[in-house]
Amino acid sequence: MKKILFTLLLIFVIATESFSGDRMMLIEFFTSSTCYPCALNNPALIAFINSKDPSVLAAIGFHMNWPAPGNDPMYLYNPTDNTTRRNYYGINSIPQGRYDGIISYTTSALQSVFDSRKDILSPVTIIVRDSTFGDSVAVKTWIYCETMLDNPNVSVLIGIKEDSIQYSSPPGSNGETFFPWVMRKMLPTGGGTPVILNPGQLKYLEYKYKIDPVWNNNVISHLVYVQDNGTKEVLNAGKTIKNFAMISNPGFRSVNQGSANSGTYKIKIPFTASGYNSPVTLTATVEPNNAGITTSFPNGNVISTFPDSLTLQVNSTASVPAGVYKIIVTGTNTAGKSHKVAVDYLVGKSYITVQTNPALG
């Protein structure tokens, strides 16, 4: 019998490229209604964010209690969460912000940073749904880990933000009356929820909050982001689903090197937005490209009823070198909106993980 040898990629020593599926970039900005330089900076920042596809770039604003007199009403509404995020980044001057947690930016560099990040695919998929019961809202979040992370210990942060606050007269000393994407509450706290993400794992979080009558509930939205607390990089962000979401099962397959093999995956659309009915066509690519690895959808590549799934089959020849190959699946609807999800096809290698997936529902 042929002896089978695997190279075991232990979760604490693996070093791989970690980017796979859809990325929503995030700008966290720090400001105050008593900060005159903020009033000069914010119009350019707001215009830039509004110029981008909201499914590609998200923003959340944290308000500070300086400069004097330090009476910013949006800070005073929730000093704890505003201060927690300030301390996390060590913010001691404003205006200031972070792009995906790791890049300090100037307004003149916003576009160049955007261009440098927009094509970096994310290692995690975030699905966000919500349900309202009277004066209470449940925010439901699924975090799907598509590949091995350099650091599987991450935090999931859930922000409740008021996307537009308009005062009839300036509430502070800098003359501003309009404040967008204002953080109202972080769930459960500004420190987030610690989770461990391994390849193919699906984590479910649900938090409830009371609607405050002082909010304009018509512009309240939910923002979820996953952050590596070692590097502070935001791996991905997500908002309440607007069209469709995709995940895969399993997240990876391991096959022997030196013989022809195949593996199958289910590509699922578990949730769609209310009223959504646009068929989704699936395509697949292999990275790095290798002529010995081919993909197919044996039962067709169009999902037209929801929720539903299709089988992705990956075949490899005996000549394919050992390695980690990413199969990137793109789903595109009839309106041209697309989402990506990735699976790992491991030739002569394997991940050692404990996989416990909650149900989608």
CSV table of C-alpha atoms in Angstrom, one decimal:
chain,number,residue,atom,x,y,z
A,1,MET,CA,0.0,0.0,0.0
A,2,LYS,CA,1.3,3.4,-0.9
A,3,LYS,CA,2.3,5.4,2.1
A,4,ILE,CA,0.4,8.7,2.4
A,5,LEU,CA,2.3,11.7,3.7
A,6,PHE,CA,0.7,14.9,4.7
A,7,THR,CA,2.3,18.1,5.7
A,8,LEU,CA,0.4,19.3,8.7
A,9,LEU,CA,-0.1,23.0,8.9
A,10,LEU,CA,-0.6,23.6,12.6
A,11,ILE,CA,-2.8,26.6,13.4
A,12,PHE,CA,-0.1,28.2,15.5
A,13,VAL,CA,2.7,28.1,13.0
A,14,ILE,CA,1.1,28.4,9.5
A,15,ALA,CA,2.0,31.4,7.4
A,16,THR,CA,-0.2,31.9,4.4
A,17,GLU,CA,-1.8,34.6,2.4
A,18,SER,CA,-5.0,35.3,4.3
A,19,PHE,CA,-7.3,37.1,1.9
A,20,SER,CA,-10.2,35.4,0.2
A,21,GLY,CA,-13.6,36.9,-0.1
A,22,ASP,CA,-15.6,40.2,-0.2
A,23,ARG,CA,-14.0,43.1,1.7
A,24,MET,CA,-15.9,46.1,3.1
A,25,MET,CA,-13.3,48.7,4.2
A,26,LEU,CA,-13.9,50.7,7.3
A,27,ILE,CA,-13.1,54.2,8.4
A,28,GLU,CA,-13.3,54.9,12.1
A,29,PHE,CA,-12.9,58.7,12.7
A,30,PHE,CA,-12.6,60.7,15.9
A,31,THR,CA,-14.0,64.2,16.1
A,32,SER,CA,-15.8,66.7,18.3
A,33,SER,CA,-18.3,69.5,18.0
A,34,THR,CA,-15.9,71.6,19.9
A,35,CYS,CA,-12.9,71.0,17.6
A,36,TYR,CA,-12.4,73.7,15.0
A,37,PRO,CA,-9.9,71.7,12.9
A,38,CYS,CA,-12.5,68.9,12.8
A,39,ALA,CA,-15.0,71.3,11.2
A,40,LEU,CA,-12.4,72.1,8.5
A,41,ASN,CA,-11.5,68.4,7.9
A,42,ASN,CA,-15.0,66.8,8.0
A,43,PRO,CA,-16.5,68.1,4.8
A,44,ALA,CA,-13.8,66.5,2.7
A,45,LEU,CA,-14.0,63.3,4.7
A,46,ILE,CA,-17.8,63.1,4.4
A,47,ALA,CA,-17.7,63.9,0.7
A,48,PHE,CA,-15.2,61.1,0.1
A,49,ILE,CA,-17.2,58.5,2.0
A,50,ASN,CA,-20.4,59.5,0.3
A,51,SER,CA,-18.7,59.1,-3.1
A,52,LYS,CA,-18.1,55.4,-2.6
A,53,ASP,CA,-20.3,52.4,-2.9
A,54,PRO,CA,-21.7,51.8,0.7
A,55,SER,CA,-21.2,48.1,0.2
A,56,VAL,CA,-17.5,48.7,-0.2
A,57,LEU,CA,-16.7,51.4,2.4
A,58,ALA,CA,-18.3,51.9,5.8
A,59,ALA,CA,-17.7,54.6,8.4
A,60,ILE,CA,-18.4,55.2,12.1
A,61,GLY,CA,-17.7,58.3,14.1
A,62,PHE,CA,-16.5,58.5,17.7
A,63,HIS,CA,-16.9,61.8,19.5
A,64,MET,CA,-14.4,63.2,22.0
A,65,ASN,CA,-14.7,65.4,25.1
A,66,TRP,CA,-12.0,67.9,24.0
A,67,PRO,CA,-11.0,70.6,23.2
A,68,ALA,CA,-12.6,72.7,26.0
A,69,PRO,CA,-15.4,73.1,26.9
A,70,GLY,CA,-15.7,69.3,26.2
A,71,ASN,CA,-19.4,69.4,26.0
A,72,ASP,CA,-20.0,67.5,22.7
A,73,PRO,CA,-23.5,66.0,23.2
A,74,MET,CA,-22.7,62.9,21.1
A,75,TYR,CA,-19.7,62.2,23.5
A,76,LEU,CA,-21.8,62.9,26.6
A,77,TYR,CA,-24.5,60.5,25.3
A,78,ASN,CA,-22.1,57.6,25.5
A,79,PRO,CA,-18.8,58.5,27.0
A,80,THR,CA,-17.8,54.9,27.8
A,81,ASP,CA,-17.8,53.4,24.3
A,82,ASN,CA,-16.4,56.6,22.8
A,83,THR,CA,-13.5,56.5,25.3
A,84,THR,CA,-13.0,52.8,24.9
A,85,ARG,CA,-12.4,53.1,21.1
A,86,ARG,CA,-10.2,56.2,21.7
A,87,ASN,CA,-8.0,54.3,24.1
A,88,TYR,CA,-7.8,51.3,21.9
A,89,TYR,CA,-6.0,53.3,19.2
A,90,GLY,CA,-4.3,55.8,21.6
A,91,ILE,CA,-6.0,58.8,20.1
A,92,ASN,CA,-4.7,62.0,21.7
A,93,SER,CA,-5.4,64.6,19.0
A,94,ILE,CA,-8.3,65.2,16.6
A,95,PRO,CA,-9.3,65.1,13.8
A,96,GLN,CA,-7.8,61.6,13.5
A,97,GLY,CA,-8.9,58.3,12.2
A,98,ARG,CA,-8.0,54.7,11.2
A,99,TYR,CA,-8.6,53.0,7.8
A,100,ASP,CA,-9.2,49.3,8.5
A,101,GLY,CA,-7.7,49.8,11.9
A,102,ILE,CA,-4.1,50.1,10.8
A,103,ILE,CA,-3.7,53.1,8.6
A,104,SER,CA,-3.7,56.7,9.9
A,105,TYR,CA,-4.8,58.9,7.0
A,106,THR,CA,-5.0,62.5,5.9
A,107,THR,CA,-7.9,63.7,3.8
A,108,SER,CA,-5.6,64.1,0.9
A,109,ALA,CA,-4.6,60.5,1.1
A,110,LEU,CA,-8.1,59.0,1.4
A,111,GLN,CA,-8.3,57.9,-2.3
A,112,SER,CA,-4.8,56.4,-2.4
A,113,VAL,CA,-5.4,54.3,0.7
A,114,PHE,CA,-8.8,53.2,-0.7
A,115,ASP,CA,-7.1,52.1,-3.9
A,116,SER,CA,-4.4,50.2,-2.0
A,117,ARG,CA,-7.0,48.3,0.0
A,118,LYS,CA,-10.0,47.7,-2.2
A,119,ASP,CA,-8.7,44.7,-4.1
A,120,ILE,CA,-7.4,42.9,-1.0
A,121,LEU,CA,-10.0,40.2,-0.4
A,122,SER,CA,-11.0,39.3,3.1
A,123,PRO,CA,-10.5,36.1,5.0
A,124,VAL,CA,-13.9,36.3,6.7
A,125,THR,CA,-17.4,36.7,5.6
A,126,ILE,CA,-19.8,38.7,7.8
A,127,ILE,CA,-23.6,38.3,7.5
A,128,VAL,CA,-25.8,40.7,9.4
A,129,ARG,CA,-29.5,40.5,10.0
A,130,ASP,CA,-31.8,42.3,12.5
A,131,SER,CA,-35.3,41.9,13.9
A,132,THR,CA,-37.4,44.5,15.7
A,133,PHE,CA,-39.8,43.6,18.5
A,134,GLY,CA,-41.6,46.7,19.7
A,135,ASP,CA,-38.9,49.0,21.2
A,136,SER,CA,-36.2,46.2,21.1
A,137,VAL,CA,-33.9,45.2,18.2
A,138,ALA,CA,-32.0,41.9,17.9
A,139,VAL,CA,-28.8,42.1,15.8
A,140,LYS,CA,-27.8,38.7,14.5
A,141,THR,CA,-24.4,38.1,13.1
A,142,TRP,CA,-22.7,35.2,11.4
A,143,ILE,CA,-18.9,35.3,11.1
A,144,TYR,CA,-17.5,32.7,8.6
A,145,CYS,CA,-13.8,32.1,8.5
A,146,GLU,CA,-12.7,31.2,4.9
A,147,THR,CA,-9.1,30.4,5.5
A,148,MET,CA,-6.3,30.2,8.0
A,149,LEU,CA,-5.6,33.5,9.9
A,150,ASP,CA,-2.2,34.5,11.1
A,151,ASN,CA,-3.9,35.2,14.4
A,152,PRO,CA,-7.2,33.4,15.0
A,153,ASN,CA,-7.9,35.4,18.2
A,154,VAL,CA,-10.1,38.3,17.0
A,155,SER,CA,-12.8,40.5,18.4
A,156,VAL,CA,-16.2,41.1,16.8
A,157,LEU,CA,-17.5,44.6,17.3
A,158,ILE,CA,-21.1,45.6,16.7
A,159,GLY,CA,-21.9,49.3,16.4
A,160,ILE,CA,-25.3,51.0,16.5
A,161,LYS,CA,-24.9,54.2,14.6
A,162,GLU,CA,-27.1,57.1,13.7
A,163,ASP,CA,-26.2,57.9,10.1
A,164,SER,CA,-27.4,61.5,10.1
A,165,ILE,CA,-27.8,63.9,13.0
A,166,GLN,CA,-28.8,67.5,12.1
A,167,TYR,CA,-29.0,70.3,14.7
A,168,SER,CA,-30.9,73.5,14.0
A,169,SER,CA,-27.9,75.4,15.6
A,170,PRO,CA,-24.4,74.3,16.4
A,171,PRO,CA,-24.3,72.1,19.6
A,172,GLY,CA,-20.6,73.0,20.1
A,173,SER,CA,-18.2,75.7,19.5
A,174,ASN,CA,-16.9,74.8,16.0
A,175,GLY,CA,-20.0,75.8,14.0
A,176,GLU,CA,-20.9,72.3,12.7
A,177,THR,CA,-24.6,71.4,12.7
A,178,PHE,CA,-24.5,68.1,10.7
A,179,PHE,CA,-22.9,64.9,12.0
A,180,PRO,CA,-22.9,61.6,10.1
A,181,TRP,CA,-22.4,58.0,11.1
A,182,VAL,CA,-22.4,58.8,14.8
A,183,MET,CA,-21.8,55.9,17.1
A,184,ARG,CA,-24.6,55.6,19.6
A,185,LYS,CA,-23.8,52.2,21.2
A,186,MET,CA,-21.4,49.3,20.9
A,187,LEU,CA,-22.6,45.8,21.6
A,188,PRO,CA,-21.9,44.4,24.1
A,189,THR,CA,-19.1,47.0,24.7
A,190,GLY,CA,-16.6,49.1,22.8
A,191,GLY,CA,-14.1,46.2,23.4
A,192,GLY,CA,-16.2,43.8,21.3
A,193,THR,CA,-16.6,40.0,21.8
A,194,PRO,CA,-13.5,37.8,21.6
A,195,VAL,CA,-13.8,34.8,19.4
A,196,ILE,CA,-11.4,32.2,17.9
A,197,LEU,CA,-11.7,31.7,14.1
A,198,ASN,CA,-10.3,28.6,12.4
A,199,PRO,CA,-10.8,27.7,8.7
A,200,GLY,CA,-14.3,26.7,7.8
A,201,GLN,CA,-15.8,27.8,11.2
A,202,LEU,CA,-19.0,29.7,11.5
A,203,LYS,CA,-19.6,31.8,14.6
A,204,TYR,CA,-23.0,33.2,15.6
A,205,LEU,CA,-23.5,36.2,17.8
A,206,GLU,CA,-26.8,37.8,18.8
A,207,TYR,CA,-27.3,40.9,20.9
A,208,LYS,CA,-30.4,42.9,21.7
A,209,TYR,CA,-30.8,46.6,22.5
A,210,LYS,CA,-33.5,49.1,23.3
A,211,ILE,CA,-34.4,51.8,20.8
A,212,ASP,CA,-33.8,55.2,22.5
A,213,PRO,CA,-36.5,57.7,21.7
A,214,VAL,CA,-33.9,60.4,21.2
A,215,TRP,CA,-32.6,58.6,18.1
A,216,ASN,CA,-34.0,59.1,14.7
A,217,ASN,CA,-34.8,55.5,14.1
A,218,ASN,CA,-35.2,56.0,10.4
A,219,VAL,CA,-31.4,56.4,10.1
A,220,ILE,CA,-30.2,53.9,12.7
A,221,SER,CA,-28.0,51.2,11.1
A,222,HIS,CA,-25.9,48.3,12.3
A,223,LEU,CA,-22.2,47.9,11.6
A,224,VAL,CA,-20.2,44.7,12.4
A,225,TYR,CA,-16.5,44.4,12.1
A,226,VAL,CA,-13.9,41.7,12.9
A,227,GLN,CA,-10.6,43.0,14.3
A,228,ASP,CA,-7.2,41.3,14.9
A,229,ASN,CA,-6.2,42.7,18.3
A,230,GLY,CA,-2.6,41.9,17.7
A,231,THR,CA,-2.1,44.1,14.6
A,232,LYS,CA,-5.4,46.0,15.1
A,233,GLU,CA,-6.3,45.3,11.4
A,234,VAL,CA,-10.0,45.2,10.7
A,235,LEU,CA,-10.3,42.0,8.6
A,236,ASN,CA,-13.7,42.9,7.3
A,237,ALA,CA,-16.8,44.9,8.0
A,238,GLY,CA,-20.5,44.2,7.3
A,239,LYS,CA,-23.9,45.8,7.3
A,240,THR,CA,-27.4,44.5,7.4
A,241,ILE,CA,-27.8,42.4,4.2
A,242,LYS,CA,-29.1,44.4,1.2
A,243,ASN,CA,-29.2,41.6,-1.5
A,244,PHE,CA,-27.7,38.2,-1.0
A,245,ALA,CA,-24.9,36.5,1.1
A,246,MET,CA,-22.7,33.5,0.2
A,247,ILE,CA,-20.8,31.0,2.3
A,248,SER,CA,-19.3,27.6,1.6
A,249,ASN,CA,-19.3,24.3,3.4
A,250,PRO,CA,-16.8,22.9,4.1
A,251,GLY,CA,-14.2,25.7,4.1
A,252,PHE,CA,-11.4,23.4,2.9
A,253,ARG,CA,-10.6,19.9,1.6
A,254,SER,CA,-7.3,18.0,1.9
A,255,VAL,CA,-6.1,15.6,-0.9
A,256,ASN,CA,-3.0,13.6,-1.4
A,257,GLN,CA,-0.2,14.9,-3.5
A,258,GLY,CA,1.0,12.7,-6.4
A,259,SER,CA,-2.3,11.2,-7.5
A,260,ALA,CA,-5.4,12.5,-9.3
A,261,ASN,CA,-8.0,13.7,-6.8
A,262,SER,CA,-11.2,15.7,-6.4
A,263,GLY,CA,-13.2,17.5,-3.7
A,264,THR,CA,-16.7,18.9,-3.5
A,265,TYR,CA,-18.0,21.9,-1.6
A,266,LYS,CA,-21.5,23.4,-1.2
A,267,ILE,CA,-21.8,27.0,-2.2
A,268,LYS,CA,-24.7,28.4,-0.2
A,269,ILE,CA,-26.9,31.5,-0.4
A,270,PRO,CA,-28.4,31.1,3.1
A,271,PHE,CA,-30.0,34.6,3.3
A,272,THR,CA,-31.3,37.3,1.1
A,273,ALA,CA,-32.8,40.7,1.8
A,274,SER,CA,-36.6,40.9,2.1
A,275,GLY,CA,-38.1,40.8,-1.4
A,276,TYR,CA,-34.9,39.8,-3.2
A,277,ASN,CA,-35.5,37.5,-6.2
A,278,SER,CA,-32.6,38.0,-8.6
A,279,PRO,CA,-30.9,34.8,-9.8
A,280,VAL,CA,-27.2,34.4,-9.0
A,281,THR,CA,-24.7,33.0,-11.4
A,282,LEU,CA,-21.6,31.3,-10.0
A,283,THR,CA,-18.1,31.2,-11.5
A,284,ALA,CA,-14.8,30.0,-10.0
A,285,THR,CA,-11.1,30.8,-10.4
A,286,VAL,CA,-8.0,29.1,-8.9
A,287,GLU,CA,-5.3,31.0,-7.2
A,288,PRO,CA,-2.4,30.5,-7.8
A,289,ASN,CA,-3.4,29.4,-11.3
A,290,ASN,CA,-2.5,25.8,-12.1
A,291,ALA,CA,-3.4,24.0,-15.2
A,292,GLY,CA,-3.8,20.8,-13.2
A,293,ILE,CA,-6.6,22.1,-11.1
A,294,THR,CA,-10.0,22.6,-12.7
A,295,THR,CA,-13.4,23.6,-11.3
A,296,SER,CA,-17.0,22.8,-12.3
A,297,PHE,CA,-20.6,23.1,-11.1
A,298,PRO,CA,-22.0,19.6,-12.0
A,299,ASN,CA,-25.6,20.6,-11.2
A,300,GLY,CA,-25.5,23.9,-13.0
A,301,ASN,CA,-24.2,27.3,-11.8
A,302,VAL,CA,-27.3,29.4,-11.3
A,303,ILE,CA,-29.2,29.7,-8.0
A,304,SER,CA,-32.6,31.1,-8.6
A,305,THR,CA,-34.5,30.1,-5.4
A,306,PHE,CA,-33.5,31.1,-1.9
A,307,PRO,CA,-32.2,29.8,0.3
A,308,ASP,CA,-30.4,27.2,-1.8
A,309,SER,CA,-27.0,25.9,-2.7
A,310,LEU,CA,-25.0,24.3,-5.5
A,311,THR,CA,-22.1,21.9,-5.6
A,312,LEU,CA,-18.7,23.1,-6.6
A,313,GLN,CA,-16.3,20.3,-7.7
A,314,VAL,CA,-12.5,20.7,-7.8
A,315,ASN,CA,-10.3,18.2,-9.7
A,316,SER,CA,-6.6,18.0,-9.6
A,317,THR,CA,-4.0,15.9,-11.5
A,318,ALA,CA,-1.1,13.9,-10.1
A,319,SER,CA,1.3,16.6,-11.3
A,320,VAL,CA,-0.1,19.4,-9.1
A,321,PRO,CA,2.6,20.4,-6.5
A,322,ALA,CA,1.9,20.4,-2.8
A,323,GLY,CA,0.4,23.6,-1.7
A,324,VAL,CA,-2.6,25.7,-0.6
A,325,TYR,CA,-4.9,26.6,-3.6
A,326,LYS,CA,-7.7,29.0,-3.2
A,327,ILE,CA,-10.9,28.5,-5.2
A,328,ILE,CA,-12.5,31.9,-5.4
A,329,VAL,CA,-16.2,31.7,-6.2
A,330,THR,CA,-18.0,34.8,-7.5
A,331,GLY,CA,-21.8,35.1,-7.4
A,332,THR,CA,-23.3,37.7,-9.7
A,333,ASN,CA,-26.9,38.6,-9.9
A,334,THR,CA,-28.8,40.0,-12.9
A,335,ALA,CA,-28.3,43.5,-11.7
A,336,GLY,CA,-24.5,43.0,-11.8
A,337,LYS,CA,-24.0,42.9,-8.0
A,338,SER,CA,-21.4,40.3,-7.1
A,339,HIS,CA,-20.1,38.7,-3.9
A,340,LYS,CA,-17.2,36.4,-3.4
A,341,VAL,CA,-16.4,33.5,-1.1
A,342,ALA,CA,-13.3,31.3,-1.1
A,343,VAL,CA,-12.5,27.7,-0.2
A,344,ASP,CA,-9.1,26.2,0.3
A,345,TYR,CA,-8.0,23.1,-1.7
A,346,LEU,CA,-5.0,21.6,0.1
A,347,VAL,CA,-2.8,19.3,-1.9
A,348,GLY,CA,-0.5,17.3,0.3
A,349,LYS,CA,-1.3,19.5,3.3
A,350,SER,CA,-3.9,19.8,5.9
A,351,TYR,CA,-5.2,22.1,8.6
A,352,ILE,CA,-5.6,20.9,12.2
A,353,THR,CA,-8.7,22.6,13.6
A,354,VAL,CA,-11.7,21.9,15.7
A,355,GLN,CA,-14.8,22.7,13.5
A,356,THR,CA,-18.0,23.5,15.3
A,357,ASN,CA,-20.5,25.3,13.1
A,358,PRO,CA,-23.9,26.7,14.4
A,359,ALA,CA,-26.9,26.4,12.2
A,360,LEU,CA,-27.9,29.2,9.9
A,361,GLY,CA,-31.3,30.4,10.8
